Coordinates of C-alpha atoms in Angstrom, one line a residue:
Chain A
M1001 CA -38.6 -33.0 7.2
L1002 CA -37.4 -29.6 8.2
R1003 CA -36.6 -29.0 4.6
C1004 CA -40.1 -29.8 3.6
V1005 CA -41.4 -27.3 6.2
L1006 CA -39.0 -24.7 4.9
L1007 CA -40.1 -25.3 1.3
A1008 CA -43.7 -25.1 2.2
A1009 CA -43.1 -22.0 4.2
C1010 CA -41.3 -20.3 1.4
A1011 CA -44.0 -21.4 -1.1
T1012 CA -46.7 -19.9 1.2
L1013 CA -44.5 -16.8 1.5
A1014 CA -44.1 -16.3 -2.2
Y1015 CA -47.9 -16.8 -2.4
A1016 CA -48.5 -14.2 0.2
I1017 CA -46.2 -11.7 -1.3
A1018 CA -47.7 -12.1 -4.8
E1019 CA -51.2 -12.0 -3.3
A1020 CA -50.5 -8.8 -1.4
S1021 CA -48.9 -7.0 -4.3
E1022 CA -51.7 -7.8 -6.6
E1023 CA -53.3 -4.7 -7.9
Q1024 CA -54.8 -5.1 -11.4
P1025 CA -57.9 -7.2 -11.8
T1026 CA -56.9 -10.8 -12.6
T1027 CA -57.9 -11.6 -16.2
P1028 CA -58.2 -15.3 -16.4
A1029 CA -59.2 -16.6 -13.0
R1030 CA -59.8 -20.3 -13.7
I1031 CA -56.5 -21.9 -14.6
V1032 CA -55.6 -25.5 -15.1
T1033 CA -51.9 -26.4 -15.0
L1034 CA -50.9 -29.6 -16.8
Y1035 CA -47.3 -30.1 -15.8
Q1036 CA -45.4 -29.8 -12.5
G1037 CA -43.4 -26.7 -13.4
A1038 CA -46.6 -24.9 -14.4
T1039 CA -48.2 -25.7 -11.1
D1040 CA -45.1 -24.5 -9.2
S1041 CA -44.9 -21.3 -11.3
A1042 CA -48.6 -20.5 -10.9
V1043 CA -48.3 -20.8 -7.1
A1044 CA -45.2 -18.6 -7.2
L1045 CA -47.3 -16.0 -9.0
G1046 CA -50.0 -16.1 -6.4
I1047 CA -52.4 -18.0 -8.5
T1048 CA -54.4 -20.9 -7.1
P1049 CA -55.2 -23.2 -10.1
I1050 CA -58.6 -24.8 -10.2
G1051 CA -57.1 -28.0 -11.6
V1052 CA -53.6 -29.6 -11.4
V1053 CA -52.0 -32.8 -12.5
D1054 CA -50.7 -35.4 -9.9
S1055 CA -47.2 -35.0 -8.8
W1056 CA -44.5 -37.6 -9.6
L1057 CA -43.4 -38.0 -6.0
E1058 CA -45.1 -37.3 -2.6
K1059 CA -48.4 -38.1 -4.4
P1060 CA -50.8 -36.6 -5.0
M1061 CA -49.0 -33.3 -4.5
Y1062 CA -45.5 -32.2 -3.4
H1063 CA -45.5 -31.2 0.2
Y1064 CA -44.1 -27.8 -0.6
L1065 CA -47.1 -26.9 -2.7
R1066 CA -49.8 -28.5 -0.5
D1067 CA -50.6 -25.5 1.6
A1068 CA -51.1 -23.4 -1.4
L1069 CA -53.2 -26.0 -3.2
T1070 CA -55.7 -27.3 -0.6
N1071 CA -59.0 -28.3 -2.2
V1072 CA -57.7 -28.0 -5.7
E1073 CA -59.1 -30.5 -8.2
H1074 CA -56.8 -33.1 -9.7
V1075 CA -57.1 -33.8 -13.4
G1076 CA -55.1 -37.0 -13.6
L1077 CA -51.5 -37.7 -14.8
E1078 CA -49.2 -35.2 -16.5
T1079 CA -48.7 -37.7 -19.3
Q1080 CA -52.4 -38.3 -19.8
P1081 CA -54.5 -35.6 -18.2
N1082 CA -58.3 -36.3 -18.1
L1083 CA -59.7 -34.0 -20.8
E1084 CA -63.2 -34.5 -19.7
K1085 CA -62.4 -33.5 -16.1
I1086 CA -60.7 -30.4 -17.5
A1087 CA -63.7 -29.6 -19.6
W1088 CA -66.1 -30.0 -16.6
L1089 CA -63.9 -27.5 -14.7
A1090 CA -64.6 -24.9 -17.4
P1091 CA -61.2 -23.2 -17.1
D1092 CA -60.4 -20.0 -18.9
L1093 CA -56.7 -20.8 -19.2
V1094 CA -54.9 -24.1 -19.7
V1095 CA -51.1 -24.2 -19.2
A1096 CA -49.6 -27.2 -21.1
S1097 CA -46.4 -28.3 -22.7
D1098 CA -45.9 -29.1 -26.4
F1099 CA -43.6 -31.8 -25.4
R1100 CA -46.2 -33.7 -23.4
H1101 CA -49.5 -32.5 -24.8
A1102 CA -48.9 -31.9 -28.5
R1103 CA -51.4 -34.7 -29.3
V1104 CA -54.2 -33.2 -27.2
A1105 CA -53.5 -29.6 -28.0
P1106 CA -56.4 -29.2 -30.4
L1107 CA -58.8 -30.6 -27.8
L1108 CA -57.3 -28.4 -25.1
S1109 CA -57.7 -25.3 -27.2
A1110 CA -61.3 -26.2 -27.8
I1111 CA -61.8 -26.3 -24.0
A1112 CA -60.1 -23.0 -23.2
T1113 CA -57.3 -20.6 -24.2
T1114 CA -54.2 -22.8 -24.0
V1115 CA -50.6 -21.6 -23.6
T1116 CA -47.8 -24.1 -24.1
A1117 CA -44.2 -24.2 -23.3
P1118 CA -41.8 -26.2 -25.5
N1119 CA -40.6 -28.4 -22.7
V1120 CA -41.4 -29.1 -19.1
F1121 CA -38.3 -27.9 -17.3
G1122 CA -37.6 -24.4 -18.6
F1123 CA -38.8 -22.6 -15.4
R1124 CA -38.1 -19.1 -16.8
T1125 CA -40.2 -19.7 -19.9
T1126 CA -43.0 -21.3 -17.8
L1127 CA -43.0 -18.4 -15.4
T1128 CA -43.1 -15.6 -18.0
M1129 CA -45.6 -17.5 -20.1
I1130 CA -48.1 -17.8 -17.2
A1131 CA -47.4 -14.3 -16.1
N1132 CA -48.1 -12.9 -19.6
A1133 CA -51.3 -14.9 -19.9
T1134 CA -52.6 -13.7 -16.5
G1135 CA -51.4 -10.1 -16.4
R1136 CA -48.8 -10.8 -13.7
E1137 CA -45.7 -9.6 -15.7
A1138 CA -44.5 -7.4 -12.7
Q1139 CA -44.5 -10.3 -10.2
A1140 CA -42.7 -12.6 -12.7
S1141 CA -40.0 -10.1 -13.4
E1142 CA -39.6 -9.5 -9.6
L1143 CA -39.2 -13.2 -9.1
L1144 CA -36.7 -13.5 -11.9
Q1145 CA -34.8 -10.5 -10.7
R1146 CA -34.6 -12.0 -7.3
W1147 CA -33.4 -15.3 -8.8
D1148 CA -30.8 -13.6 -11.0
A1149 CA -29.5 -11.7 -7.9
R1150 CA -29.2 -15.0 -6.0
V1151 CA -27.4 -16.6 -8.9
A1152 CA -25.0 -13.8 -9.1
D1153 CA -24.4 -13.9 -5.4
F1154 CA -23.8 -17.7 -5.4
R1155 CA -21.4 -17.4 -8.3
Q1156 CA -19.4 -14.7 -6.6
Q1157 CA -19.3 -16.5 -3.2
I1158 CA -18.4 -19.9 -4.6
A1159 CA -15.7 -18.6 -6.8
A1160 CA -14.2 -16.8 -3.9
Q1161 CA -14.4 -19.8 -1.6
M1162 CA -13.1 -22.4 -4.1
G1163 CA -10.4 -20.3 -5.7
N1164 CA -8.4 -22.5 -8.1
E1165 CA -10.8 -25.4 -7.8
W1166 CA -13.6 -23.5 -9.4
P1167 CA -15.4 -24.2 -11.7
Q1168 CA -16.2 -27.6 -10.4
K1169 CA -17.3 -30.5 -12.6
V1170 CA -20.6 -31.7 -11.4
A1171 CA -22.6 -34.9 -11.9
V1172 CA -26.3 -35.2 -11.0
I1173 CA -27.1 -38.9 -10.5
R1174 CA -30.5 -40.4 -9.9
F1175 CA -30.7 -43.8 -8.4
K1176 CA -33.6 -46.1 -9.5
S1177 CA -34.2 -49.6 -8.2
D1178 CA -32.3 -51.4 -11.0
H1179 CA -30.2 -48.7 -12.7
V1180 CA -28.7 -45.3 -12.3
R1181 CA -29.3 -42.3 -14.4
I1182 CA -27.0 -39.4 -14.9
Y1183 CA -28.4 -36.2 -16.1
T1184 CA -26.6 -33.5 -18.1
S1185 CA -29.4 -31.2 -19.2
G1186 CA -32.9 -30.6 -18.0
F1187 CA -34.0 -28.7 -14.9
A1188 CA -31.0 -29.3 -12.6
G1189 CA -28.5 -29.3 -15.4
S1190 CA -29.6 -25.9 -16.7
I1191 CA -29.5 -24.4 -13.2
L1192 CA -26.1 -25.8 -12.4
D1193 CA -24.9 -24.5 -15.8
E1194 CA -26.3 -21.1 -14.9
L1195 CA -24.5 -21.2 -11.5
G1196 CA -21.2 -21.8 -13.3
F1197 CA -20.7 -25.6 -12.7
E1198 CA -19.2 -27.6 -15.6
Q1199 CA -20.0 -31.0 -16.9
P1200 CA -17.6 -34.0 -16.7
D1201 CA -15.8 -34.6 -20.0
T1202 CA -17.3 -38.0 -20.4
L1203 CA -20.8 -36.6 -20.5
Q1204 CA -20.5 -33.7 -22.8
T1205 CA -21.6 -35.6 -25.9
Q1206 CA -24.3 -37.6 -24.2
G1207 CA -27.5 -35.6 -25.0
W1208 CA -29.9 -35.7 -22.1
G1209 CA -27.6 -38.0 -20.0
M1210 CA -27.2 -41.8 -19.7
K1211 CA -28.7 -44.8 -18.1
L1212 CA -26.2 -47.1 -16.4
S1213 CA -27.2 -50.5 -15.4
S1214 CA -24.0 -52.1 -14.3
T1215 CA -21.5 -51.1 -11.6
E1216 CA -18.8 -51.5 -14.2
N1217 CA -19.8 -48.1 -15.5
I1218 CA -19.1 -46.3 -12.3
P1219 CA -16.0 -44.5 -13.7
A1220 CA -18.3 -42.6 -16.1
L1221 CA -19.7 -40.8 -13.1
D1222 CA -16.3 -39.2 -12.2
A1223 CA -16.7 -35.6 -11.4
D1224 CA -15.4 -33.1 -8.7
V1225 CA -18.8 -33.2 -7.0
I1226 CA -21.7 -35.6 -7.2
F1227 CA -25.2 -34.9 -6.2
V1228 CA -27.3 -38.0 -5.6
L1229 CA -31.0 -38.0 -6.0
L1230 CA -32.8 -40.7 -4.0
E1231 CA -36.5 -41.3 -3.4
P1232 CA -37.1 -41.1 0.4
D1233 CA -39.7 -43.9 0.7
D1234 CA -38.4 -46.4 -1.7
A1235 CA -36.4 -49.2 0.0
A1236 CA -35.3 -50.7 -3.4
I1237 CA -33.7 -47.5 -4.4
A1238 CA -31.9 -47.1 -1.1
N1239 CA -30.7 -50.7 -1.5
N1240 CA -29.4 -50.0 -5.0
Y1241 CA -27.6 -46.9 -3.7
R1242 CA -26.0 -49.0 -0.9
H1243 CA -24.9 -51.6 -3.5
W1244 CA -23.3 -49.0 -5.8
S1245 CA -21.7 -46.9 -3.1
S1246 CA -20.0 -49.9 -1.5
H1247 CA -18.4 -50.9 -4.8
P1248 CA -14.6 -50.5 -5.0
L1249 CA -14.9 -48.5 -8.2
W1250 CA -17.2 -46.1 -6.4
Q1251 CA -14.6 -45.6 -3.7
Q1252 CA -12.1 -44.6 -6.4
L1253 CA -14.3 -41.7 -7.7
S1254 CA -12.6 -38.4 -6.9
A1255 CA -15.7 -36.9 -5.5
V1256 CA -16.0 -39.8 -3.1
Q1257 CA -12.4 -39.5 -2.1
N1258 CA -12.7 -35.8 -1.5
Q1259 CA -16.0 -36.4 0.4
R1260 CA -18.0 -34.3 -2.1
V1261 CA -21.0 -36.6 -2.6
Y1262 CA -24.2 -35.0 -1.4
E1263 CA -27.7 -36.3 -1.3
A1264 CA -30.1 -33.9 -2.9
E1265 CA -33.8 -33.5 -2.7
P1266 CA -35.4 -35.0 -5.9
V1267 CA -38.5 -32.8 -5.7
S1268 CA -36.5 -29.5 -5.8
W1269 CA -33.8 -30.8 -8.1
M1270 CA -35.9 -32.5 -10.6
M1271 CA -39.6 -32.9 -10.2
G1272 CA -40.8 -29.4 -9.2
G1273 CA -39.6 -27.8 -12.3
G1274 CA -40.6 -24.3 -11.4
I1275 CA -39.1 -21.2 -9.9
L1276 CA -40.0 -22.2 -6.3
A1277 CA -38.2 -25.5 -6.8
A1278 CA -35.3 -23.7 -8.4
N1279 CA -34.9 -21.5 -5.4
A1280 CA -35.2 -24.5 -3.1
M1281 CA -32.4 -26.2 -5.1
L1282 CA -30.3 -23.1 -4.7
D1283 CA -30.9 -23.1 -1.0
E1284 CA -29.6 -26.6 -0.8
L1285 CA -26.5 -25.6 -2.8
Y1286 CA -25.9 -22.7 -0.4
S1287 CA -26.0 -25.0 2.6
H1288 CA -23.9 -27.8 1.0
Y1289 CA -21.2 -25.4 0.3
G1290 CA -21.6 -23.6 3.6
L1291 CA -22.2 -20.2 1.9
T1292 CA -24.1 -17.5 3.6
Q1293 CA -27.4 -16.4 2.0
P1294 CA -28.1 -12.7 1.3
L1295 CA -30.3 -11.3 4.0
P1296 CA -33.9 -11.3 2.9
R1297 CA -34.0 -15.0 2.1
Q1298 CA -32.2 -15.9 5.3
A1299 CA -34.6 -13.9 7.4
C1300 CA -37.4 -15.8 5.9
R1301 CA -35.7 -19.1 6.6
A1302 CA -34.9 -18.2 10.2
L1303 CA -38.4 -17.1 10.9
A1304 CA -39.9 -20.1 9.3
A1305 CA -37.6 -22.4 11.2
T1306 CA -38.6 -21.0 14.5
S1307 CA -42.2 -21.2 13.3
V1308 CA -43.0 -17.5 13.9
E1309 CA -46.1 -16.6 12.1
Q1310 CA -45.2 -16.9 8.4
T1311 CA -47.1 -13.9 7.1
T1312 CA -44.9 -11.5 9.0
C1313 CA -41.9 -12.8 7.1
Chain B
M710 CA -78.6 -69.5 -33.6
T711 CA -75.7 -67.8 -35.5
K712 CA -77.6 -65.1 -37.3
S713 CA -79.4 -64.1 -34.2
T714 CA -76.1 -64.2 -32.3
V715 CA -74.6 -61.6 -34.6
L716 CA -77.7 -59.5 -34.3
L717 CA -77.6 -59.9 -30.5
L718 CA -73.9 -58.9 -30.4
S719 CA -74.8 -55.8 -32.5
L720 CA -77.5 -54.8 -30.1
L721 CA -75.2 -55.4 -27.2
L722 CA -72.5 -53.2 -28.8
A723 CA -75.0 -50.4 -29.5
A724 CA -76.2 -50.6 -25.9
S725 CA -72.6 -50.6 -24.6
A726 CA -71.7 -47.6 -26.7
G727 CA -74.8 -45.8 -25.3
L728 CA -73.7 -46.7 -21.8
S729 CA -70.2 -45.5 -22.4
L730 CA -71.6 -42.3 -23.8
C731 CA -73.3 -41.6 -20.5
L732 CA -70.3 -42.3 -18.3
G733 CA -67.3 -40.1 -17.7
S734 CA -65.7 -37.9 -15.1
F735 CA -69.3 -37.3 -14.1
P736 CA -72.2 -39.6 -15.2
T737 CA -74.6 -37.8 -17.5
P738 CA -78.3 -38.7 -17.5
P739 CA -79.2 -40.5 -20.8
L740 CA -81.8 -37.9 -21.7
E741 CA -79.2 -35.1 -21.5
V742 CA -76.9 -37.2 -23.7
L743 CA -79.7 -37.6 -26.2
G744 CA -80.3 -33.9 -26.0
A745 CA -76.7 -33.1 -26.8
L746 CA -76.7 -35.6 -29.7
T747 CA -79.9 -34.4 -31.3
A748 CA -79.7 -30.7 -30.6
P749 CA -76.0 -29.9 -30.0
Q750 CA -76.5 -26.2 -30.2
N751 CA -78.8 -26.2 -27.2
S752 CA -76.7 -28.3 -24.8
D753 CA -73.9 -27.3 -22.5
I754 CA -72.3 -30.7 -22.6
T755 CA -72.1 -30.8 -26.4
F756 CA -68.3 -30.6 -26.4
I757 CA -67.9 -33.4 -23.9
I758 CA -70.3 -35.7 -25.8
W759 CA -69.4 -34.8 -29.4
E760 CA -65.7 -34.1 -29.1
L761 CA -64.5 -36.1 -26.2
R762 CA -66.7 -39.2 -25.6
L763 CA -68.1 -39.9 -29.1
P764 CA -64.9 -40.0 -31.2
R765 CA -63.2 -42.1 -28.5
I766 CA -66.0 -44.6 -28.5
A767 CA -66.1 -44.7 -32.2
L768 CA -62.3 -45.3 -32.4
A769 CA -62.5 -48.0 -29.7
I770 CA -65.1 -49.8 -31.7
L771 CA -63.2 -49.5 -35.0
V772 CA -59.9 -50.5 -33.5
G773 CA -61.3 -53.4 -31.6
A774 CA -63.1 -54.6 -34.7
A775 CA -60.0 -54.2 -36.9
L776 CA -57.8 -56.1 -34.6
A777 CA -60.3 -58.9 -34.1
M778 CA -60.9 -59.3 -37.8
A779 CA -57.2 -59.3 -38.5
G780 CA -56.8 -62.1 -36.0
A781 CA -59.7 -64.1 -37.4
I782 CA -58.4 -63.9 -40.9
L783 CA -54.9 -64.8 -39.8
Q784 CA -56.0 -67.7 -37.7
S785 CA -57.9 -69.2 -40.6
I786 CA -55.2 -68.8 -43.3
V787 CA -52.4 -70.2 -41.2
R788 CA -54.7 -72.8 -39.6
N789 CA -53.2 -72.1 -36.2
P790 CA -55.4 -71.0 -33.3
L791 CA -52.5 -69.2 -31.6
A792 CA -51.8 -66.9 -34.6
S793 CA -52.7 -63.3 -34.2
P794 CA -51.2 -60.0 -35.4
D795 CA -49.2 -59.7 -32.2
V796 CA -47.8 -63.2 -32.4
I797 CA -46.5 -63.1 -36.0
G798 CA -44.7 -59.8 -35.7
I799 CA -47.1 -57.4 -37.5
T800 CA -47.9 -55.5 -34.3
S801 CA -44.4 -55.5 -33.0
G802 CA -43.1 -54.3 -36.4
A803 CA -45.5 -51.4 -36.1
A804 CA -44.4 -50.8 -32.5
L805 CA -40.7 -50.7 -33.4
A806 CA -41.4 -48.2 -36.1
A807 CA -43.5 -46.1 -33.8
V808 CA -40.9 -46.1 -31.0
L809 CA -38.2 -45.3 -33.5
F810 CA -40.3 -42.3 -34.6
L811 CA -40.9 -41.2 -31.0
A812 CA -37.3 -41.6 -30.0
L813 CA -35.5 -40.2 -33.0
L814 CA -37.8 -38.3 -35.2
S815 CA -40.5 -36.7 -33.1
T816 CA -38.4 -33.6 -32.6
H817 CA -38.3 -33.0 -36.3
F818 CA -41.7 -34.2 -37.4
S819 CA -45.2 -33.6 -36.1
L820 CA -46.9 -36.4 -34.1
H821 CA -49.5 -36.6 -36.9
W822 CA -47.0 -38.8 -38.7
L823 CA -46.9 -41.4 -36.0
P824 CA -49.7 -43.5 -37.5
F825 CA -47.9 -43.5 -40.9
A826 CA -44.7 -44.7 -39.2
A827 CA -46.6 -47.5 -37.4
M828 CA -48.4 -48.5 -40.6
L829 CA -45.1 -48.6 -42.5
G830 CA -43.6 -50.7 -39.8
A831 CA -46.5 -53.2 -40.0
L832 CA -46.1 -53.4 -43.7
I833 CA -42.4 -53.9 -43.7
S834 CA -42.5 -56.6 -41.1
A835 CA -45.3 -58.4 -42.9
L836 CA -43.3 -58.3 -46.1
L837 CA -40.3 -59.6 -44.2
V838 CA -42.2 -62.4 -42.6
I839 CA -43.6 -63.4 -46.0
S840 CA -40.3 -63.3 -47.9
L841 CA -38.4 -65.0 -45.2
S842 CA -40.9 -67.8 -44.9
W843 CA -41.4 -68.1 -48.7
K844 CA -40.7 -71.5 -50.2
N845 CA -42.7 -72.3 -53.2
G846 CA -45.5 -70.3 -51.8
I847 CA -46.5 -69.6 -48.2
N848 CA -46.4 -72.5 -45.8
P849 CA -48.5 -71.6 -42.8
S850 CA -46.4 -73.1 -40.1
R851 CA -43.2 -71.6 -41.5
L852 CA -45.0 -68.2 -41.6
V853 CA -45.9 -68.6 -37.9
L854 CA -42.4 -69.6 -36.9
V855 CA -40.7 -66.9 -38.8
G856 CA -43.2 -64.4 -37.5
I857 CA -42.5 -65.4 -33.9
G858 CA -38.8 -65.0 -34.6
L859 CA -39.3 -61.6 -36.1
A860 CA -41.6 -60.5 -33.3
A861 CA -38.9 -61.4 -30.8
A862 CA -36.2 -59.5 -32.8
T863 CA -38.3 -56.3 -33.2
G864 CA -39.3 -56.6 -29.6
A865 CA -35.7 -56.5 -28.6
G866 CA -35.1 -53.5 -30.9
T867 CA -38.0 -51.7 -29.2
T868 CA -36.6 -52.4 -25.8
L869 CA -33.2 -51.2 -26.8
L870 CA -34.6 -48.0 -28.2
I871 CA -36.6 -47.3 -25.0
V872 CA -33.5 -47.9 -22.9
I873 CA -31.3 -45.4 -24.9
S874 CA -33.9 -42.7 -25.3
D875 CA -34.5 -40.1 -22.6
D876 CA -37.1 -40.5 -19.9
A877 CA -39.8 -38.5 -21.5
A878 CA -39.7 -40.2 -24.9
A879 CA -39.5 -43.5 -23.1
M880 CA -42.6 -42.7 -21.1
T881 CA -44.5 -41.7 -24.3
A882 CA -43.3 -44.9 -25.9
Y883 CA -44.6 -47.0 -22.9
V884 CA -48.0 -45.4 -23.1
W885 CA -48.1 -46.0 -26.8
L886 CA -47.0 -49.7 -26.4
T887 CA -49.7 -50.3 -23.8
G888 CA -52.3 -49.1 -26.3
S889 CA -54.5 -46.2 -25.6
L890 CA -57.5 -44.4 -27.1
Y891 CA -56.8 -41.3 -25.1
A892 CA -57.5 -38.0 -26.9
A893 CA -59.1 -39.7 -29.9
Q894 CA -60.4 -37.1 -32.3
W895 CA -62.7 -37.3 -35.3
K896 CA -59.8 -37.0 -37.6
D897 CA -58.5 -40.3 -36.2
V898 CA -61.8 -41.9 -36.8
E899 CA -61.7 -40.6 -40.4
G900 CA -58.2 -41.8 -40.7
I901 CA -58.8 -45.4 -39.7
L902 CA -62.1 -45.8 -41.5
P903 CA -60.7 -46.4 -45.1
W904 CA -58.5 -49.1 -43.7
L905 CA -61.6 -51.0 -42.6
L906 CA -63.8 -50.2 -45.5
V907 CA -61.5 -51.6 -48.1
P908 CA -60.3 -54.9 -46.6
V909 CA -63.5 -56.0 -45.0
P910 CA -65.6 -56.5 -48.2
I911 CA -62.5 -58.1 -49.9
C912 CA -62.1 -60.5 -47.1
L913 CA -65.8 -61.4 -47.0
A914 CA -65.6 -62.0 -50.8
F915 CA -62.8 -64.5 -50.1
A916 CA -64.5 -66.0 -47.1
R917 CA -65.3 -69.2 -49.0
H918 CA -61.7 -69.7 -50.1
A919 CA -60.7 -69.3 -46.5
D920 CA -63.2 -71.9 -45.4
A921 CA -61.8 -74.3 -48.1
M922 CA -58.2 -73.6 -47.1
A923 CA -59.1 -74.3 -43.5
L924 CA -59.7 -77.9 -44.6
G925 CA -56.1 -78.2 -45.8
D926 CA -54.2 -77.1 -48.9
S927 CA -54.9 -80.2 -50.9
V928 CA -58.6 -80.2 -50.3
A929 CA -58.7 -76.5 -51.1
E930 CA -56.8 -77.1 -54.3
G931 CA -59.2 -79.9 -55.2
L932 CA -62.1 -77.5 -54.7
G933 CA -60.5 -75.2 -57.3
V934 CA -59.2 -72.5 -54.9
P935 CA -56.2 -70.5 -56.1
I936 CA -54.4 -71.0 -52.8
L937 CA -51.5 -68.7 -53.2
R938 CA -53.5 -65.8 -54.5
S939 CA -56.2 -66.1 -52.0
R940 CA -53.8 -66.5 -49.2
M941 CA -51.8 -63.4 -50.2
I942 CA -55.0 -61.3 -50.5
L943 CA -56.3 -62.4 -47.2
L944 CA -52.9 -61.8 -45.6
A945 CA -52.8 -58.3 -47.0
C946 CA -56.3 -57.6 -45.6
S947 CA -55.1 -58.9 -42.2
V948 CA -52.0 -56.7 -42.3
A949 CA -54.0 -53.6 -43.3
L950 CA -56.5 -54.1 -40.5
A951 CA -53.9 -54.8 -37.8
G952 CA -51.6 -52.1 -39.1
A953 CA -54.4 -49.5 -39.0
A954 CA -55.5 -50.5 -35.5
V955 CA -52.0 -50.3 -34.2
A956 CA -51.3 -47.0 -36.0
F957 CA -54.3 -45.3 -34.3
A958 CA -54.4 -46.9 -30.9
G959 CA -50.9 -48.3 -30.2
G960 CA -50.0 -51.8 -29.2
L961 CA -53.3 -53.1 -27.9
S962 CA -52.3 -56.8 -27.7
F963 CA -54.5 -59.8 -27.0
V964 CA -57.6 -58.6 -28.8
G965 CA -56.5 -60.1 -32.1
L966 CA -55.9 -63.4 -30.4
I967 CA -58.9 -63.7 -28.1
A968 CA -61.7 -62.0 -30.0
P969 CA -61.8 -64.5 -32.8
H970 CA -61.8 -67.4 -30.4
L971 CA -64.7 -65.9 -28.4
A972 CA -66.5 -65.3 -31.7
A973 CA -65.8 -68.8 -33.0
R974 CA -67.4 -70.3 -29.8
L975 CA -70.5 -68.2 -30.5
V976 CA -70.9 -68.6 -34.3
G977 CA -68.5 -71.3 -35.4
R978 CA -65.6 -71.1 -37.8
N979 CA -67.4 -70.2 -40.9
M980 CA -65.6 -67.1 -42.2
A981 CA -68.6 -65.2 -43.5
R982 CA -70.0 -65.3 -40.0
L983 CA -66.8 -65.4 -38.0
V984 CA -65.5 -62.2 -39.4
P985 CA -68.5 -60.0 -38.4
A986 CA -68.9 -61.8 -35.1
S987 CA -65.2 -61.3 -34.3
A988 CA -65.4 -57.6 -35.2
L989 CA -68.3 -57.2 -32.8
V990 CA -66.6 -59.1 -30.0
G991 CA -63.3 -57.2 -30.5
A992 CA -65.2 -53.9 -30.5
L993 CA -66.9 -54.8 -27.3
I994 CA -63.7 -55.8 -25.6
V995 CA -61.9 -52.6 -26.5
L996 CA -64.9 -50.4 -25.8
Y997 CA -65.2 -51.8 -22.2
A998 CA -61.5 -51.7 -21.7
D999 CA -61.4 -48.0 -22.6
L1000 CA -64.5 -47.3 -20.5
L1001 CA -62.8 -48.8 -17.5
G1002 CA -59.7 -46.8 -18.2
R1003 CA -61.8 -43.7 -18.4
V1004 CA -63.9 -44.1 -15.3
A1005 CA -62.6 -46.7 -13.0
F1006 CA -59.7 -44.7 -11.5
L1007 CA -60.9 -41.1 -11.7
P1008 CA -59.5 -38.5 -12.0
K1009 CA -56.9 -40.6 -13.7
D1010 CA -57.4 -41.5 -17.3
L1011 CA -55.6 -44.8 -18.0
P1012 CA -54.6 -46.5 -21.2
A1013 CA -57.2 -49.1 -22.4
G1014 CA -54.4 -51.6 -23.1
I1015 CA -54.1 -52.2 -19.3
F1016 CA -57.6 -53.6 -19.2
V1017 CA -58.0 -55.5 -22.5
A1018 CA -56.6 -58.8 -21.1
G1019 CA -58.4 -58.3 -17.9
I1020 CA -61.7 -58.1 -19.7
G1021 CA -61.0 -60.7 -22.5
A1022 CA -59.6 -63.5 -20.4
P1023 CA -62.4 -64.1 -17.9
F1024 CA -64.9 -64.2 -20.8
F1025 CA -62.7 -66.7 -22.5
V1026 CA -62.4 -68.9 -19.5
Y1027 CA -66.2 -68.7 -19.0
L1028 CA -66.8 -69.7 -22.6
L1029 CA -64.4 -72.6 -22.4
H1030 CA -66.0 -73.8 -19.2
R1031 CA -69.5 -73.6 -20.7
T1032 CA -68.7 -75.4 -24.0
R1033 CA -66.9 -78.1 -22.0
R1034 CA -70.0 -78.7 -19.9
Q1035 CA -72.2 -78.8 -23.0
R1036 CA -70.2 -81.6 -24.5

C-alpha cells in the first residue's frame, strides 16, 4: 500500500516537474496512448493523454498513474483498442506499437498522426519517441540522464557491497494460477541487464523465457537471486506460489537457501513498461539490497512518506 | 413459403446492417448516417461510417455467409447433420497454419500474409482428410471420422504452439482463434470477395446433384449423377468458402454448423434454396455477434467469436421447440 502511495506520489511529482518546466507551446495536445508504456511515458513527460487503454492489473488503471489520469477516456484493451472511440476523440497524435497494432496501423494513421515503437517494453524508445512527437526532447533527456545516473550509482554501490559475489545471476519469475513463467528479456530483463545482473546459464538460450507447468522443473529456476512476481488480489496465484515454494526442490535452490528470494511488484517490474515504472523498479532494488539512494530521490520519498504537500518536493 | 422466407431474410439482413451502421461507440442518428453515405464529403462522421463501420459490417456478412454455405454444402455431401468445417478439420487446419505463422514467422513477414497462411492450412488439411479417407472414392462417414481425428491432431498442435510461444504472440493467437472482425478494412472485403464469387455459382449449379446424393449414393448413381466428380467439386467449394472465412476473420466456430440447420428449418433441405438461406442466416448471426462485441461492453471492443454461440444457440433451441410443437 505504502509503495502504491510512493509510486503515485513520484508520478505526480514527475508530472509537476515536467509541467513546471514546460516553456514552448505544446504542439500536439490531444494524445491517445495505446499501450501501457506509452501511457506511463506520456505522464512522465507531463502530458495528460485524452485517451488511454485499460491497464493489465489494478484495472482500469494502475494506481500509480491514477492521480495523473483522472477523467481520462478509456479506449478499450491494448490488444484490441476501440478504433471508433479513438476516432470520436479526434486526437492529433496516436502512440501505438508495431508489435500490437500493426494490423490497425493504416486505420490509426487515417485517424491521426501515429507514431509507433517496435515493441511495448522499450521504455527509452517510447519516451524519446513521444518526446520527439510532442516537442519535449528536453524533458525526455533530463529524465533519461537522471535514470542513467541512478543506474550508474546502483552499479557502483552494488559492486562495492557484493564484492566477489557480483555480478549475481538473477531469475525473474511470475506465478500464474496453473504455471510459472520465467522471463529473460522484456522490460525487467533489459533493466536488470543494464544494472549489471546476469542470467542463469540454463536460460541463456531460451529466447523470451519459459513456461514451467510442473514442479519437476524447479531446478531450471536456479539463480543467485530470485524475484517473484505475484498478483496481489489473486488467491489462486498465491496458492500456486505456496505449492511451489513448499516443494523440496524449491528448498534446494541456492537463492532460497541464501534467503535471496524477493517478492516484487508486478506493475513496476512488468506491466508499467515506462520510465516511471522503471524508476519504481529501481527503487525496489535499492531497498531489497539495502542500498542508499542518492539524495534528490530520497528526499522525494521521505517527503511523500510523511505526506508533506507533494508539490514542494 | 420458402421463396418469401429468403426474401424476408434478405430484408432482415439489410435492416440489421442498417441498424449496425447506426450503432457504435456513440449511436448515430439514421439521417446522419444516410448523409455520410450519400454525401461523404459533407459529413464529419464519414471516416467512422465509411472506414470503420461499413467494411466491418460487410466483412461480417461475407464471412458469416461463407461459413454457413460451407457448412450447408458439407452437411449435404457427407449426409451428416453434425458435419461442419470446424468439425472435419478444415478450420482447425487453417488455425494451426495461422498460429504457426503468428508464433514463428510474424517477425519476418508482414501480417498481410496471415490470410494466405490460413488459406494454405485449410487447403492442406482438406487434402489430407480426403487422401486419408480415400478408398475407391470418398465415403462420407470415413471422411467425417478422419476429419474429426485430424481436427483433434491439429488442435493439439495449435495448443502446443501457443504454450511454447511468448505471451504476446500467444495473446494474438488467442484473439485470432476466437474469431474477430476487428479492424476490418476494405482491402479485406476485396480479398474475401473472389472466394465467394467463384464457389457460390458452382455450388448452385451442382445443387441438383447434391440433392440427389442426399438420397444415398446408389439412388444418385441411378439418377445419372457422377458422384465422385460432383462430390469433389462441392467439397472444393466448401473448403474454399470455409478457408476464406477463416483466413479473414479467424476461427469463428459454430456458424458453419448451426446456420445451415437454422436455414433448413426455414426453407427445407433443397440445396438451391438451402444455400442462399444458410448464407443469409450465417450473415445475420455474425453481424449481430460483431455488433454485440462492438457496443455491448463499451469502451471495450470484443471479438465477435465470443458471441456467435450465444446468439446462434437460443435461436436454434427456439426453432427446435417450434417445429416440435407443429408436429
